[in-house]
CSV table of C-alpha atoms in Angstrom, one decimal:
chain,number,residue,atom,x,y,z
L,1,MET,CA,59.2,-61.0,46.5
L,2,GLY,CA,60.1,-64.0,48.5
L,3,ARG,CA,60.0,-67.5,47.1
L,4,TRP,CA,57.9,-68.7,50.0
L,5,GLU,CA,55.1,-66.4,49.2
L,6,PRO,CA,51.7,-67.9,48.1
L,7,ASP,CA,50.1,-67.9,44.6
L,8,ALA,CA,53.2,-68.6,42.6
L,9,GLY,CA,51.0,-69.5,39.6
L,10,GLY,CA,49.1,-66.2,39.6
L,11,ARG,CA,52.4,-64.2,40.1
L,12,LEU,CA,53.8,-65.9,37.2
L,13,ALA,CA,50.9,-65.3,35.0
L,14,ARG,CA,51.0,-61.5,35.9
L,15,ALA,CA,54.6,-61.4,35.4
L,16,ALA,CA,54.6,-63.1,32.0
L,17,LEU,CA,51.8,-60.8,30.8
L,18,GLU,CA,53.8,-57.7,31.9
L,19,LEU,CA,56.9,-58.9,30.2
L,20,TYR,CA,55.0,-59.9,27.0
L,21,ALA,CA,53.5,-56.5,26.8
L,22,GLU,CA,56.9,-54.7,27.4
L,23,ARG,CA,59.3,-56.7,25.4
L,24,GLY,CA,57.1,-59.0,23.2
L,25,TYR,CA,56.3,-62.7,23.6
L,26,GLU,CA,59.0,-64.1,21.5
L,27,GLN,CA,61.8,-61.8,23.3
L,28,THR,CA,60.7,-62.9,26.8
L,29,THR,CA,62.4,-66.0,28.3
L,30,VAL,CA,60.9,-68.2,31.0
L,31,ALA,CA,64.0,-67.2,33.3
L,32,GLU,CA,62.9,-63.6,33.0
L,33,ILE,CA,59.3,-64.5,33.9
L,34,ALA,CA,60.4,-66.5,36.9
L,35,GLN,CA,62.7,-63.7,38.0
L,36,ARG,CA,60.0,-61.2,37.7
L,37,ALA,CA,57.6,-63.3,39.7
L,38,GLY,CA,60.3,-64.0,42.4
L,39,VAL,CA,60.4,-67.7,41.9
L,40,THR,CA,62.8,-70.3,40.3
L,41,GLU,CA,62.6,-71.7,36.7
L,42,ARG,CA,61.8,-75.1,38.3
L,43,THR,CA,58.7,-73.5,40.0
L,44,PHE,CA,57.7,-72.1,36.7
L,45,PHE,CA,57.6,-75.6,35.2
L,46,ARG,CA,55.6,-77.0,38.0
L,47,HIS,CA,52.8,-74.6,37.0
L,48,TYR,CA,53.2,-74.3,33.2
L,49,ALA,CA,54.5,-76.5,30.5
L,50,ASP,CA,56.0,-73.5,28.6
L,51,LYS,CA,55.8,-69.8,28.4
L,52,ARG,CA,52.8,-70.0,26.0
L,53,GLU,CA,50.6,-71.8,28.6
L,54,VAL,CA,50.9,-69.0,30.9
L,55,LEU,CA,48.3,-67.4,28.7
L,56,PHE,CA,46.1,-70.6,28.4
L,57,GLY,CA,46.5,-72.4,31.7
L,58,ALA,CA,42.9,-71.9,32.8
L,59,SER,CA,41.4,-73.7,29.9
L,60,ASP,CA,40.3,-76.9,31.8
L,61,GLU,CA,38.7,-74.7,34.5
L,62,MET,CA,36.8,-72.7,31.8
L,63,ASP,CA,35.5,-75.9,30.1
L,64,GLU,CA,34.3,-77.3,33.6
L,65,VAL,CA,32.4,-73.9,34.2
L,66,LEU,CA,31.0,-74.1,30.9
L,67,ALA,CA,29.7,-77.8,31.0
L,68,SER,CA,28.6,-77.4,34.7
L,69,ALA,CA,26.3,-74.3,33.9
L,70,VAL,CA,24.8,-75.8,30.8
L,71,GLY,CA,24.1,-79.1,32.9
L,72,ALA,CA,22.4,-77.0,35.6
L,73,ALA,CA,20.1,-75.2,33.2
L,74,PRO,CA,16.5,-76.0,33.7
L,75,PRO,CA,15.3,-79.3,32.0
L,76,ALA,CA,12.8,-77.4,29.9
L,77,ALA,CA,15.5,-75.0,28.6
L,78,THR,CA,16.0,-74.8,24.8
L,79,PRO,CA,19.4,-75.7,23.6
L,80,LEU,CA,20.0,-71.9,23.0
L,81,ARG,CA,19.0,-71.1,26.6
L,82,ALA,CA,21.3,-73.9,28.0
L,83,LEU,CA,24.2,-72.9,26.1
L,84,THR,CA,23.6,-69.1,27.0
L,85,ALA,CA,23.6,-70.3,30.7
L,86,GLY,CA,27.1,-71.9,30.2
L,87,LEU,CA,28.6,-69.0,28.1
L,88,VAL,CA,27.3,-66.4,30.5
L,89,ALA,CA,28.8,-68.3,33.5
L,90,LEU,CA,32.0,-68.5,31.5
L,91,ALA,CA,32.1,-64.7,30.8
L,92,GLY,CA,31.6,-64.2,34.7
L,93,ILE,CA,35.1,-65.5,35.2
L,94,PHE,CA,36.4,-62.3,33.6
L,95,ALA,CA,34.0,-59.9,35.3
L,96,GLU,CA,36.7,-58.2,37.3
L,97,GLN,CA,39.7,-58.8,34.9
L,98,HIS,CA,39.0,-56.3,32.0
L,99,GLU,CA,42.5,-54.8,31.8
L,100,HIS,CA,44.1,-58.2,32.2
L,101,ALA,CA,41.9,-59.7,29.5
L,102,ARG,CA,42.6,-56.7,27.2
L,103,GLN,CA,46.3,-57.0,27.6
L,104,ARG,CA,46.2,-60.7,27.2
L,105,GLN,CA,44.3,-60.3,24.1
L,106,ALA,CA,46.7,-57.7,22.7
L,107,VAL,CA,49.6,-60.1,23.3
L,108,ILE,CA,47.8,-62.9,21.5
L,109,ALA,CA,46.8,-60.7,18.6
L,110,ALA,CA,50.5,-59.8,18.0
L,111,ASN,CA,51.8,-63.4,17.7
L,112,ALA,CA,50.7,-65.9,15.0
L,113,SER,CA,51.4,-69.0,17.1
L,114,LEU,CA,49.5,-67.5,20.0
L,115,ARG,CA,46.5,-66.7,17.8
L,116,GLU,CA,46.6,-70.5,16.5
L,117,ARG,CA,46.6,-71.7,20.1
L,118,GLU,CA,43.7,-69.3,21.0
L,119,LEU,CA,41.7,-70.8,18.1
L,120,THR,CA,42.5,-74.3,19.4
L,121,LYS,CA,41.2,-73.3,22.8
L,122,LEU,CA,38.0,-72.0,21.4
L,123,ALA,CA,37.6,-75.2,19.4
L,124,ALA,CA,38.1,-77.3,22.6
L,125,MET,CA,35.4,-75.0,24.2
L,126,ALA,CA,33.0,-75.7,21.5
L,127,THR,CA,33.7,-79.4,21.9
L,128,ALA,CA,32.9,-79.2,25.6
L,129,LEU,CA,29.9,-77.1,25.0
L,130,ALA,CA,28.5,-79.5,22.4
L,131,ASP,CA,29.1,-82.6,24.8
L,132,ALA,CA,27.3,-80.8,27.5
L,133,LEU,CA,24.4,-80.3,25.2
L,134,ARG,CA,24.5,-84.0,24.2
L,135,ARG,CA,24.2,-84.9,27.8
L,136,ARG,CA,21.1,-82.9,27.9
L,137,GLY,CA,19.6,-85.0,25.0
L,138,VAL,CA,20.4,-82.6,22.2
L,139,ALA,CA,21.3,-84.8,19.2
L,140,ASP,CA,23.8,-84.1,16.5
L,141,PRO,CA,24.2,-82.2,14.3
L,142,ALA,CA,22.1,-79.8,16.3
L,143,ALA,CA,24.4,-80.0,19.4
L,144,THR,CA,27.6,-79.3,17.3
L,145,LEU,CA,26.0,-76.6,15.3
L,146,ALA,CA,24.6,-74.9,18.4
L,147,ALA,CA,28.0,-75.0,20.2
L,148,GLU,CA,29.9,-73.7,17.4
L,149,ALA,CA,27.5,-70.8,16.8
L,150,GLY,CA,27.5,-70.1,20.5
L,151,ILE,CA,31.2,-69.9,20.8
L,152,ALA,CA,31.2,-67.5,17.8
L,153,ALA,CA,28.7,-65.3,19.6
L,154,PHE,CA,30.6,-65.4,22.7
L,155,ARG,CA,33.7,-64.4,21.0
L,156,VAL,CA,32.0,-61.4,19.4
L,157,GLY,CA,30.5,-60.3,22.7
L,158,PHE,CA,33.8,-60.7,24.4
L,159,ASP,CA,35.6,-58.7,21.9
L,160,LEU,CA,33.1,-55.9,22.2
L,161,TRP,CA,33.5,-56.0,26.0
L,162,LEU,CA,37.3,-55.8,25.6
L,163,ALA,CA,36.9,-52.7,23.2
L,164,GLY,CA,34.5,-51.0,25.6
L,165,PRO,CA,35.0,-49.2,29.0
L,166,GLU,CA,36.0,-51.2,32.0
L,167,GLU,CA,32.6,-50.6,33.8
L,168,VAL,CA,30.5,-52.6,31.3
L,169,ASP,CA,29.4,-55.8,32.5
L,170,VAL,CA,30.9,-58.6,30.4
L,171,THR,CA,28.0,-61.0,31.3
L,172,ARG,CA,25.5,-58.5,29.8
L,173,VAL,CA,27.4,-58.0,26.6
L,174,VAL,CA,27.8,-61.7,26.1
L,175,ARG,CA,24.1,-62.3,26.8
L,176,GLU,CA,23.2,-59.5,24.3
L,177,ALA,CA,25.4,-61.2,21.7
L,178,LEU,CA,23.7,-64.5,22.2
L,179,ASP,CA,20.3,-62.8,22.1
L,180,GLU,CA,21.5,-61.5,18.8
L,181,LEU,CA,22.3,-65.1,17.7
L,182,GLY,CA,18.9,-66.2,18.7
L,183,GLY,CA,17.2,-63.5,16.7
L,184,VAL,CA,19.3,-64.5,13.7
L,185,PHE,CA,18.1,-68.0,14.1
L,186,ALA,CA,14.6,-67.1,14.7
L,187,GLY,CA,14.7,-65.2,11.3
L,188,GLY,CA,13.8,-61.8,13.1
L,189,GLU,CA,15.6,-58.9,14.5
L,190,THR,CA,16.4,-58.5,18.1
L,191,SER,CA,15.1,-55.5,20.0
L,192,ARG,CA,18.5,-54.0,20.6
L,193,ARG,CA,21.8,-54.1,18.8
L,194,VAL,CA,24.8,-55.7,20.3
L,195,ALA,CA,26.9,-53.0,19.0
L,196,ASP,CA,25.1,-50.5,21.2
L,197,ALA,CA,26.3,-52.3,24.3
L,198,GLY,CA,28.5,-50.2,26.3
C-alpha cells in the first residue's frame, strides 16, 4: 500500500487490530503496525499517541454523538427516554462493525491494561451522559445515577450483541437492555427478556 493513500488513521486501526489478534497486544510494536498499514512511524504518531489509543481513538466522537442525541430528545422526554436516545445513537455507530467490534473486545479482554482503559472510557461516557442530562435540567444525584445505570445497560446490551449473530441489529439489542433497565426502575417486569434478543 502506498504511503500517499487516504485514510491512514483507518488503515492503522485495522492493521493494529489484525496484529493484536495474531500476535497479542504486548508483542506488537508501533513499527509493525505502521509497516502493515503502509505508513511511517511518524504518521502513526500523528494519528495516535500510542498503540493503546488505536483501540480507543474514537472516544471523543462517541461522547459527542451521545451528548448530541440526548440534547435532541423531545423536551418532554423523561431522563430515561433522553439517555436511551443517546445510547441508541451511540450503538448505531457500530451497526456495520460487528466483526471489528468483536475482535476489538477480544483483544481488550485479553489484556489487563486495556481492560482498565476500557473502564476509563466507559466512566468518561457516563460523565458525558450525566452532563447532557444536567443540560436538560435533570438535577443531581438523579443525572449521575441515570447516566451510570444507562452505561451499565448499554454495556450489557453491547456484550449481548457481540455474542450474537452478525445480522442482529445492535440498536435493537441496546434499546431492549435499556427497556429492561426501565422495567427494573419501575418495579415491574418487561414484556420481553433481553436475553432473548438475537
